[in-house]
Amino acid sequence: MTKCEKRIADFLMRHLIPIAFIIVTVLGVLVRIPLKDFLSPDAEGCLLPWYDEICVNGLSEQVGNYNFPYQLAIYLLTKLPFKPLYAYKLLSCLFDFLLAAACALVVYSCSGKRHFSLLTYCAVLLSPVVILNSAAWSQCDSIYVFFSVCGLYLLMKDKPLFAMCCFGLSLAFKLQAVFVFPGLVILYLMTRRFSALNFLAIPLAMVAISLPMLFVGRSLTELYKVYLWQTVTYPKMVMNYPSLYCLIGSDDYYLLSKPAILFAVTALGVLLFGIAYYRIKMTKENMVMLLFLSAFTCVLFLPAMHERYGYPCEILAWILAFLVPQTALLCIGMQLLTLRTYSFYLFNTPMNLTALAYANIAIYLLYAYILLKEMRRNPEQPGFAAGQRVP
């Protein structure tokens, strides 16, 4: 090896992680480019017509079923010198990179290992689920989950006020951000390190990001009415997500939806009881596990779940794969399962949703067993005896 070659080799070894980061980033761009012209049913039937409507009429009236911030984002996209489809995908793919970076920060904050954070960045950015969601489907799930992961990171840094602002921004973009909120309530009850007043930052952040809409004649009450309308838009028990209700054989929403919601609340209550009983200490790793279990419980047991509603779980699963190695195979199984439901919608490939539901329930139970066992490794004190009051 010549002196020049040795210098190059030494340089590469000294800067291995930054160079790998650049390579992965370039690959993340290149892998998305071939999908730029793919037209999903949602893009054709919703996103592009919304774009045209906003171009003509502006933002003075509700456009589509998304909230103010995303409508404002569409308006800004109309000012870009790109085809409408490209503009949508550019915005979503940009947040893919931001989301991957935020996940890497969370892993580094927990583990202190730079190579783990790099691997997390790579896994999230190059995940087929993430790529298809943004680059093919043109959806905005990476946007709201990015803000949720930022909120998680800020909680780890003991900055609850800013964390709740991030969760508020997440909720402002999409209603499904609420899936992590039961975990936040449990975290508040168990840590007692921040005030309930911090939760007020969530609606305040929603209002703050929506203020520009007031200048075009919109009212802040519409900010919340959009979500009330969304809750009754799809009166079906199953909406292409392999939830528990795929096994029932009935899609009678008006008969089964309320018991299903109560069942989901009960499952979350069991989670709270278990954490309180064993006095589980809310370490950084346990925060990730808690929000993951909260989101997974909601999407598995609530009715009318779409396949994309599991996106927060699938992202947090990648973080857990590097923090709790026992869950790595479960994470891969979850990604493959979701990939199957995406393929059904995007490419019309047949699938057996009932079989996927059995697999998804098995994954949930294994996750719950592994994570709750892992969370108990550092309990503050043993569980309380029967009849003993929790302090």
Short mmCIF file of C-alpha atoms in Angstrom, two decimals:
data_model
loop_
_atom_site.label_atom_id
_atom_site.label_comp_id
_atom_site.label_asym_id
_atom_site.label_seq_id
_atom_site.Cartn_x
_atom_site.Cartn_y
_atom_site.Cartn_z
CA MET A 1 0.00 0.00 0.00
CA THR A 2 1.39 3.39 -1.02
CA LYS A 3 1.66 6.34 1.37
CA CYS A 4 -1.23 8.02 -0.42
CA GLU A 5 -3.39 4.91 -0.04
CA LYS A 6 -2.48 4.66 3.64
CA ARG A 7 -3.49 8.28 4.20
CA ILE A 8 -6.82 7.68 2.48
CA ALA A 9 -7.39 4.50 4.50
CA ASP A 10 -6.49 6.28 7.74
CA PHE A 11 -8.83 9.15 6.88
CA LEU A 12 -11.67 6.73 6.15
CA MET A 13 -11.14 4.86 9.41
CA ARG A 14 -10.96 8.05 11.47
CA HIS A 15 -14.17 9.41 9.95
CA LEU A 16 -16.01 6.14 9.41
CA ILE A 17 -19.34 7.15 11.01
CA PRO A 18 -19.68 10.56 9.27
CA ILE A 19 -18.78 8.97 5.92
CA ALA A 20 -21.27 6.15 6.48
CA PHE A 21 -23.90 8.75 7.39
CA ILE A 22 -23.31 10.57 4.09
CA ILE A 23 -23.44 7.33 2.09
CA VAL A 24 -26.69 6.24 3.76
CA THR A 25 -28.20 9.68 3.13
CA VAL A 26 -27.29 9.53 -0.56
CA LEU A 27 -28.74 6.02 -0.79
CA GLY A 28 -31.89 7.28 0.90
CA VAL A 29 -32.27 9.88 -1.84
CA LEU A 30 -31.47 7.52 -4.70
CA VAL A 31 -33.87 4.79 -3.57
CA ARG A 32 -36.77 7.27 -3.53
CA ILE A 33 -36.21 8.81 -6.96
CA PRO A 34 -37.60 5.88 -9.03
CA LEU A 35 -40.93 6.22 -7.17
CA LYS A 36 -41.41 9.90 -8.02
CA ASP A 37 -44.04 9.28 -10.74
CA PHE A 38 -45.97 6.56 -8.92
CA LEU A 39 -49.56 7.72 -8.46
CA SER A 40 -51.30 6.22 -5.45
CA PRO A 41 -55.10 6.12 -5.15
CA ASP A 42 -54.91 8.67 -2.32
CA ALA A 43 -52.81 11.04 -4.42
CA GLU A 44 -55.13 10.71 -7.38
CA GLY A 45 -58.41 10.92 -5.46
CA CYS A 46 -57.52 13.32 -2.64
CA LEU A 47 -54.13 15.03 -2.58
CA LEU A 48 -54.01 16.31 -6.15
CA PRO A 49 -57.65 17.53 -6.16
CA TRP A 50 -56.94 19.33 -2.86
CA TYR A 51 -53.90 20.95 -4.46
CA ASP A 52 -55.99 22.17 -7.40
CA GLU A 53 -58.75 23.46 -5.11
CA ILE A 54 -56.29 25.42 -2.99
CA CYS A 55 -54.68 26.85 -6.11
CA VAL A 56 -58.06 28.20 -7.22
CA ASN A 57 -59.82 29.11 -3.96
CA GLY A 58 -57.04 29.50 -1.44
CA LEU A 59 -57.58 28.50 2.20
CA SER A 60 -60.78 30.37 3.05
CA GLU A 61 -62.73 27.07 3.27
CA GLN A 62 -61.96 23.57 4.51
CA VAL A 63 -60.15 21.50 1.89
CA GLY A 64 -60.11 17.74 2.38
CA ASN A 65 -60.15 16.08 5.79
CA TYR A 66 -56.72 17.14 7.06
CA ASN A 67 -56.18 19.87 9.59
CA PHE A 68 -54.97 23.47 9.24
CA PRO A 69 -51.18 22.89 9.26
CA TYR A 70 -51.30 20.38 6.41
CA GLN A 71 -53.65 22.59 4.39
CA LEU A 72 -51.20 25.44 4.91
CA ALA A 73 -48.37 23.15 3.84
CA ILE A 74 -50.26 22.34 0.63
CA TYR A 75 -50.71 26.05 0.00
CA LEU A 76 -46.97 26.57 0.32
CA LEU A 77 -46.36 23.63 -2.00
CA THR A 78 -48.39 25.39 -4.70
CA LYS A 79 -45.71 28.10 -4.70
CA LEU A 80 -42.93 25.67 -5.56
CA PRO A 81 -41.82 25.22 -9.20
CA PHE A 82 -42.58 21.49 -9.18
CA LYS A 83 -45.30 19.20 -10.41
CA PRO A 84 -47.92 18.84 -7.65
CA LEU A 85 -47.12 15.16 -7.14
CA TYR A 86 -43.41 15.91 -6.82
CA ALA A 87 -44.10 18.72 -4.36
CA TYR A 88 -46.07 16.40 -2.06
CA LYS A 89 -43.41 13.74 -2.18
CA LEU A 90 -40.60 16.23 -1.65
CA LEU A 91 -42.21 17.45 1.58
CA SER A 92 -42.88 13.95 2.90
CA CYS A 93 -39.45 12.61 1.95
CA LEU A 94 -37.74 15.57 3.60
CA PHE A 95 -39.38 14.55 6.86
CA ASP A 96 -38.23 10.96 6.31
CA PHE A 97 -34.67 12.21 6.75
CA LEU A 98 -35.60 14.38 9.73
CA LEU A 99 -37.47 11.48 11.31
CA ALA A 100 -34.52 9.12 10.86
CA ALA A 101 -32.20 11.71 12.45
CA ALA A 102 -34.59 12.20 15.39
CA CYS A 103 -34.74 8.43 15.98
CA ALA A 104 -30.93 8.28 15.88
CA LEU A 105 -30.79 11.03 18.54
CA VAL A 106 -33.13 9.08 20.80
CA VAL A 107 -31.01 5.94 20.50
CA TYR A 108 -27.82 7.89 21.16
CA SER A 109 -29.41 9.58 24.18
CA CYS A 110 -30.28 6.15 25.62
CA SER A 111 -27.22 4.13 24.66
CA GLY A 112 -24.43 6.66 24.11
CA LYS A 113 -23.29 4.51 21.17
CA ARG A 114 -22.67 6.37 17.93
CA HIS A 115 -22.73 3.23 15.80
CA PHE A 116 -26.15 2.30 17.20
CA SER A 117 -27.49 5.74 16.32
CA LEU A 118 -26.06 5.41 12.80
CA LEU A 119 -27.68 2.00 12.38
CA THR A 120 -31.00 3.44 13.59
CA TYR A 121 -30.74 6.26 11.05
CA CYS A 122 -30.04 3.71 8.34
CA ALA A 123 -32.86 1.36 9.39
CA VAL A 124 -35.52 4.08 9.52
CA LEU A 125 -34.42 5.92 6.38
CA LEU A 126 -34.14 2.75 4.27
CA SER A 127 -37.16 0.98 5.75
CA PRO A 128 -39.47 -0.13 2.89
CA VAL A 129 -42.46 1.00 4.96
CA VAL A 130 -41.05 4.53 5.32
CA ILE A 131 -40.02 4.69 1.66
CA LEU A 132 -43.39 3.53 0.36
CA ASN A 133 -45.35 5.76 2.74
CA SER A 134 -43.71 8.96 1.50
CA ALA A 135 -42.13 8.31 -1.90
CA ALA A 136 -44.93 6.12 -3.31
CA TRP A 137 -48.04 6.90 -1.28
CA SER A 138 -47.29 10.66 -0.92
CA GLN A 139 -48.55 10.55 2.66
CA CYS A 140 -47.56 12.78 5.59
CA ASP A 141 -47.11 10.22 8.36
CA SER A 142 -43.40 10.96 8.67
CA ILE A 143 -44.30 14.57 9.54
CA TYR A 144 -46.46 13.96 12.59
CA VAL A 145 -44.35 11.04 13.85
CA PHE A 146 -41.23 13.22 13.54
CA PHE A 147 -42.73 15.69 16.01
CA SER A 148 -43.75 12.85 18.34
CA VAL A 149 -40.20 11.45 18.36
CA CYS A 150 -38.87 14.96 19.02
CA GLY A 151 -41.27 15.18 21.96
CA LEU A 152 -39.95 11.86 23.28
CA TYR A 153 -36.37 13.09 22.97
CA LEU A 154 -37.17 16.30 24.84
CA LEU A 155 -38.85 14.31 27.62
CA MET A 156 -35.61 12.38 27.98
CA LYS A 157 -33.81 15.70 28.34
CA ASP A 158 -36.22 16.77 31.12
CA LYS A 159 -37.80 19.51 29.03
CA PRO A 160 -41.49 18.63 29.39
CA LEU A 161 -42.87 21.98 28.24
CA PHE A 162 -41.05 21.86 24.91
CA ALA A 163 -41.84 18.15 24.65
CA MET A 164 -45.57 18.83 24.96
CA CYS A 165 -45.27 21.55 22.33
CA CYS A 166 -43.84 18.94 19.97
CA PHE A 167 -46.65 16.52 20.77
CA GLY A 168 -49.09 19.36 20.09
CA LEU A 169 -47.49 19.97 16.68
CA SER A 170 -47.75 16.25 15.99
CA LEU A 171 -51.45 16.25 16.87
CA ALA A 172 -51.99 19.36 14.76
CA PHE A 173 -50.91 17.42 11.69
CA LYS A 174 -52.74 14.19 12.39
CA LEU A 175 -55.24 12.83 14.91
CA GLN A 176 -53.41 9.50 15.23
CA ALA A 177 -50.74 11.27 17.30
CA VAL A 178 -53.09 10.67 20.25
CA PHE A 179 -52.03 7.01 20.30
CA VAL A 180 -48.98 7.92 22.39
CA PHE A 181 -50.95 10.19 24.74
CA PRO A 182 -52.05 7.41 27.15
CA GLY A 183 -48.34 6.69 27.58
CA LEU A 184 -47.73 10.35 28.38
CA VAL A 185 -50.43 10.26 31.07
CA ILE A 186 -48.88 7.14 32.60
CA LEU A 187 -45.46 8.82 32.45
CA TYR A 188 -46.86 11.87 34.26
CA LEU A 189 -48.41 9.73 37.00
CA MET A 190 -45.30 7.60 37.51
CA THR A 191 -42.50 10.17 37.34
CA ARG A 192 -44.20 13.18 38.93
CA ARG A 193 -41.35 15.22 37.46
CA PHE A 194 -43.57 17.66 35.58
CA SER A 195 -46.86 19.41 36.15
CA ALA A 196 -50.19 18.62 34.56
CA LEU A 197 -50.11 22.24 33.38
CA ASN A 198 -47.46 21.20 30.86
CA PHE A 199 -50.18 19.31 28.98
CA LEU A 200 -51.79 22.67 28.17
CA ALA A 201 -48.89 23.23 25.78
CA ILE A 202 -50.43 20.61 23.47
CA PRO A 203 -53.57 22.59 22.48
CA LEU A 204 -51.60 25.85 22.63
CA ALA A 205 -49.07 24.52 20.13
CA MET A 206 -51.92 23.39 17.89
CA VAL A 207 -53.39 26.87 17.99
CA ALA A 208 -50.03 28.60 17.48
CA ILE A 209 -49.20 26.69 14.29
CA SER A 210 -52.71 27.32 12.98
CA LEU A 211 -52.76 31.10 13.57
CA PRO A 212 -51.98 31.98 9.91
CA MET A 213 -55.37 30.53 8.99
CA LEU A 214 -57.12 33.27 10.97
CA PHE A 215 -55.94 35.80 8.41
CA VAL A 216 -57.96 34.06 5.69
CA GLY A 217 -61.16 33.99 7.69
CA ARG A 218 -60.97 30.57 9.36
CA SER A 219 -61.97 30.05 13.00
CA LEU A 220 -60.05 28.13 15.63
CA THR A 221 -63.11 25.99 16.37
CA GLU A 222 -62.61 24.38 12.96
CA LEU A 223 -59.24 23.17 14.20
CA TYR A 224 -61.00 20.68 16.46
CA LYS A 225 -64.14 20.10 14.39
CA VAL A 226 -62.02 18.48 11.68
CA TYR A 227 -61.05 15.73 14.09
CA LEU A 228 -64.59 15.30 15.37
CA TRP A 229 -65.68 14.84 11.78
CA GLN A 230 -62.89 12.32 11.13
CA THR A 231 -64.06 10.09 13.98
CA VAL A 232 -67.33 9.38 12.14
CA THR A 233 -65.99 9.36 8.59
CA TYR A 234 -65.25 5.62 8.40
CA PRO A 235 -68.00 3.64 10.18
CA LYS A 236 -66.25 0.26 9.76
CA MET A 237 -64.61 -1.96 12.33
CA VAL A 238 -61.69 -2.87 10.05
CA MET A 239 -59.99 -0.58 7.55
CA ASN A 240 -57.13 -2.70 6.19
CA TYR A 241 -55.20 -2.81 9.50
CA PRO A 242 -54.83 -6.36 10.96
CA SER A 243 -56.48 -5.52 14.27
CA LEU A 244 -58.23 -7.77 16.76
CA TYR A 245 -61.57 -7.17 15.03
CA CYS A 246 -60.50 -9.00 11.88
CA LEU A 247 -61.19 -12.17 13.88
CA ILE A 248 -64.79 -11.34 14.79
CA GLY A 249 -66.28 -11.79 11.34
CA SER A 250 -68.67 -8.84 11.70
CA ASP A 251 -68.19 -5.28 10.46
CA ASP A 252 -71.20 -3.83 12.29
CA TYR A 253 -69.55 -0.61 13.47
CA TYR A 254 -72.58 0.81 15.24
CA LEU A 255 -73.00 -2.37 17.28
CA LEU A 256 -69.37 -3.11 18.09
CA SER A 257 -67.48 0.19 18.10
CA LYS A 258 -68.35 1.29 21.63
CA PRO A 259 -67.46 -2.07 23.23
CA ALA A 260 -64.24 -2.02 21.19
CA ILE A 261 -63.31 1.42 22.49
CA LEU A 262 -64.04 0.34 26.07
CA PHE A 263 -61.89 -2.75 25.52
CA ALA A 264 -59.02 -0.56 24.31
CA VAL A 265 -59.38 1.67 27.37
CA THR A 266 -59.36 -1.43 29.58
CA ALA A 267 -56.16 -2.70 27.93
CA LEU A 268 -54.50 0.66 28.56
CA GLY A 269 -55.73 0.53 32.16
CA VAL A 270 -54.12 -2.88 32.61
CA LEU A 271 -50.87 -1.42 31.30
CA LEU A 272 -51.10 1.44 33.82
CA PHE A 273 -51.88 -0.95 36.68
CA GLY A 274 -48.91 -3.18 35.83
CA ILE A 275 -46.51 -0.25 35.71
CA ALA A 276 -47.88 1.20 38.97
CA TYR A 277 -47.89 -2.17 40.75
CA TYR A 278 -44.24 -2.88 40.03
CA ARG A 279 -43.16 0.73 40.61
CA ILE A 280 -41.41 0.72 37.25
CA LYS A 281 -38.79 3.43 37.08
CA MET A 282 -39.19 5.63 34.02
CA THR A 283 -35.70 5.47 32.56
CA LYS A 284 -35.07 6.75 29.05
CA GLU A 285 -35.39 3.25 27.64
CA ASN A 286 -38.61 2.65 29.57
CA MET A 287 -40.08 5.87 28.13
CA VAL A 288 -39.61 4.48 24.62
CA MET A 289 -41.14 1.15 25.62
CA LEU A 290 -44.09 2.87 27.29
CA LEU A 291 -44.97 5.07 24.30
CA PHE A 292 -44.55 2.10 21.96
CA LEU A 293 -46.90 -0.09 24.01
CA SER A 294 -49.38 2.79 24.24
CA ALA A 295 -49.47 3.28 20.47
CA PHE A 296 -49.53 -0.45 19.69
CA THR A 297 -52.37 -1.08 22.17
CA CYS A 298 -54.45 1.71 20.64
CA VAL A 299 -54.04 0.67 17.03
CA LEU A 300 -54.60 -3.03 17.77
CA PHE A 301 -57.74 -2.64 19.90
CA LEU A 302 -59.48 0.44 18.50
CA PRO A 303 -61.99 0.13 15.63
CA ALA A 304 -61.73 1.71 12.16
CA MET A 305 -57.94 1.49 11.96
CA HIS A 306 -56.24 2.05 8.59
CA GLU A 307 -52.99 0.29 7.72
CA ARG A 308 -51.02 3.54 8.05
CA TYR A 309 -52.19 4.15 11.61
CA GLY A 310 -49.53 1.74 12.86
CA TYR A 311 -46.77 4.07 11.61
CA PRO A 312 -45.78 5.36 15.10
CA CYS A 313 -45.39 1.76 16.31
CA GLU A 314 -43.28 0.81 13.32
CA ILE A 315 -40.93 3.74 13.87
CA LEU A 316 -40.61 3.24 17.63
CA ALA A 317 -40.02 -0.47 16.94
CA TRP A 318 -36.82 0.42 15.08
CA ILE A 319 -35.62 2.42 18.09
CA LEU A 320 -36.40 -0.50 20.41
CA ALA A 321 -34.59 -2.93 18.12
CA PHE A 322 -31.32 -1.23 19.07
CA LEU A 323 -32.17 -0.60 22.71
CA VAL A 324 -33.69 -4.03 23.43
CA PRO A 325 -32.05 -6.49 21.00
CA GLN A 326 -34.56 -9.23 21.92
CA THR A 327 -37.17 -7.28 19.96
CA ALA A 328 -35.16 -7.05 16.71
CA LEU A 329 -36.89 -10.03 15.07
CA LEU A 330 -40.29 -8.78 16.22
CA CYS A 331 -39.50 -5.42 14.64
CA ILE A 332 -38.66 -7.08 11.32
CA GLY A 333 -41.86 -9.14 11.54
CA MET A 334 -43.89 -5.98 12.16
CA GLN A 335 -42.30 -4.23 9.17
CA LEU A 336 -42.98 -7.21 6.88
CA LEU A 337 -46.58 -7.44 8.06
CA THR A 338 -47.13 -3.74 7.38
CA LEU A 339 -45.40 -4.03 4.03
CA ARG A 340 -47.99 -6.65 3.10
CA THR A 341 -50.90 -4.35 3.91
CA TYR A 342 -49.25 -1.48 2.00
CA SER A 343 -48.78 -3.72 -1.04
CA PHE A 344 -52.46 -4.63 -0.97
CA TYR A 345 -53.49 -0.97 -1.20
CA LEU A 346 -50.77 0.34 -3.50
CA PHE A 347 -50.26 -2.59 -5.86
CA ASN A 348 -53.49 -4.62 -5.51
CA THR A 349 -51.64 -7.71 -4.35
CA PRO A 350 -53.98 -10.16 -2.56
CA MET A 351 -53.64 -10.74 1.17
CA ASN A 352 -55.29 -12.66 3.98
CA LEU A 353 -56.07 -10.01 6.57
CA THR A 354 -57.28 -12.56 9.11
CA ALA A 355 -53.98 -14.44 9.00
CA LEU A 356 -52.12 -11.15 9.33
CA ALA A 357 -54.27 -10.28 12.36
CA TYR A 358 -53.26 -13.51 14.11
CA ALA A 359 -49.61 -12.70 13.39
CA ASN A 360 -50.03 -9.11 14.58
CA ILE A 361 -51.65 -10.19 17.86
CA ALA A 362 -48.82 -12.68 18.43
CA ILE A 363 -46.27 -9.90 17.81
CA TYR A 364 -48.11 -7.64 20.26
CA LEU A 365 -48.18 -10.29 23.00
CA LEU A 366 -44.48 -11.07 22.55
CA TYR A 367 -43.62 -7.37 22.62
CA ALA A 368 -45.69 -6.87 25.78
CA TYR A 369 -44.02 -9.83 27.50
CA ILE A 370 -40.46 -8.82 26.56
CA LEU A 371 -40.85 -5.10 27.20
CA LEU A 372 -42.71 -5.34 30.51
CA LYS A 373 -40.12 -7.84 31.70
CA GLU A 374 -37.36 -5.49 30.57
CA MET A 375 -39.03 -2.50 32.24
CA ARG A 376 -39.14 -4.38 35.54
CA ARG A 377 -35.38 -4.86 35.62
CA ASN A 378 -34.98 -1.61 37.55
CA PRO A 379 -38.12 -1.25 39.69
CA GLU A 380 -38.03 1.39 42.38
CA GLN A 381 -39.44 -1.08 44.91
CA PRO A 382 -41.46 -4.34 44.94
CA GLY A 383 -45.15 -4.41 44.13
CA PHE A 384 -47.63 -3.48 46.82
CA ALA A 385 -49.54 -6.10 48.75
CA ALA A 386 -53.26 -6.70 48.26
CA GLY A 387 -55.25 -3.87 49.75
CA GLN A 388 -52.19 -1.65 50.16
CA ARG A 389 -52.65 1.86 48.88
CA VAL A 390 -50.32 3.08 46.14
CA PRO A 391 -48.58 6.22 47.47
#
